[in-house]
XYZ file of C-alpha atoms in Angstrom:
123
model
C 150.561 118.342 39.864
C 152.100 118.728 43.329
C 148.938 120.512 44.552
C 146.827 117.545 43.450
C 149.121 115.130 45.248
C 149.086 117.241 48.459
C 145.255 117.377 48.586
C 144.908 113.612 48.138
C 147.415 112.955 50.953
C 145.623 115.380 53.294
C 142.256 113.759 52.565
C 143.583 110.265 53.255
C 144.919 111.085 56.736
C 142.644 110.030 59.624
C 141.647 112.543 62.329
C 144.573 113.122 64.602
C 144.879 111.846 68.114
C 143.101 109.916 70.756
C 141.247 113.007 71.987
C 138.920 113.143 68.985
C 137.989 109.482 69.470
C 137.316 110.029 73.197
C 135.207 113.078 72.393
C 133.196 111.071 69.886
C 132.629 108.197 72.343
C 131.734 110.616 75.152
C 129.188 112.476 73.032
C 127.661 109.195 71.868
C 127.369 107.962 75.459
C 125.783 111.241 76.576
C 123.273 111.008 73.722
C 122.288 107.457 74.709
C 121.872 108.429 78.392
C 119.719 111.433 77.444
C 117.580 109.224 75.188
C 117.007 106.747 78.046
C 116.009 109.540 80.455
C 113.682 111.073 77.855
C 111.995 107.729 77.162
C 111.572 107.035 80.883
C 109.842 110.398 81.308
C 107.566 109.654 78.351
C 106.602 106.278 79.786
C 105.867 107.834 83.163
C 103.750 110.597 81.614
C 101.733 108.551 79.129
C 101.286 105.245 80.999
C 98.645 105.723 83.710
C 99.243 102.207 85.072
C 102.476 103.406 86.697
C 100.513 105.309 89.339
C 98.432 102.402 90.620
C 98.021 101.822 94.325
C 96.073 99.270 96.368
C 93.043 101.544 96.811
C 92.935 103.045 93.338
C 93.741 101.094 90.195
C 93.591 102.088 86.515
C 92.116 99.131 84.651
C 92.057 100.499 81.092
C 93.006 103.700 79.320
C 91.836 104.797 75.870
C 93.401 107.921 74.347
C 90.845 110.058 72.492
C 93.161 112.849 71.427
C 96.542 114.290 72.273
C 95.541 115.058 75.885
C 92.070 113.549 76.269
C 91.391 109.986 77.390
C 88.837 107.620 78.847
C 89.864 105.741 81.975
C 88.295 102.739 83.642
C 89.315 102.840 87.303
C 88.603 100.478 90.178
C 87.785 101.785 93.651
C 86.270 99.587 96.395
C 85.864 96.664 93.968
C 83.670 98.783 91.654
C 84.753 100.002 88.245
C 84.014 103.524 87.053
C 84.430 105.238 83.675
C 86.047 108.675 83.729
C 86.636 111.249 80.994
C 89.933 113.057 81.512
C 91.013 116.300 79.821
C 93.761 118.755 80.787
C 91.166 120.962 82.487
C 88.749 118.502 84.086
C 87.921 114.956 85.129
C 84.311 113.914 84.526
C 82.564 110.928 86.074
C 80.687 109.187 83.257
C 79.394 105.788 84.351
C 79.699 102.895 86.807
C 80.306 99.653 84.949
C 77.874 96.850 85.693
C 80.211 94.044 84.640
C 83.891 94.509 85.539
C 86.618 94.517 82.914
C 89.827 92.587 83.352
C 92.972 94.619 83.880
C 95.288 94.643 80.892
C 98.571 92.924 81.723
C 101.543 95.247 82.084
C 104.739 94.428 80.236
C 107.565 93.182 82.499
C 109.750 96.143 81.477
C 107.013 98.615 82.460
C 106.551 96.874 85.816
C 110.275 97.022 86.562
C 110.495 100.646 85.420
C 107.506 101.491 87.633
C 109.151 99.816 90.611
C 112.419 101.660 90.025
C 110.730 105.034 89.533
C 108.535 104.650 92.607
C 111.635 103.747 94.615
C 113.385 106.853 93.305
C 110.358 108.995 94.202
C 110.243 107.533 97.731
C 113.930 108.350 98.251
C 113.350 112.019 97.342
C 110.682 112.518 100.034
């Protein structure tokens, strides 16, 4: 009977000390920071609108597979359709009637501005 009482008392005791709580909070914080960095890299990789400049602008992007996509780009006020794969970029067609650019979400715009500022600081 005393063994049963000892095991129930040991199971009811909380983890000892402040150090285990700090470790738990620290690991949780590190996990959140890593998730934010990972998501920022994914947005940069898979959102072609982040690389727009004044001379070259991506108007639309349509993924066809895991690494293949169709892009409508604008250069010199003319829109062109490109096929993009990991190994090549193929010119397909010049559009006769221009498409409107899809609006970028405010978060993506701000992230683009922050990332381009970080890239300019590295150079």
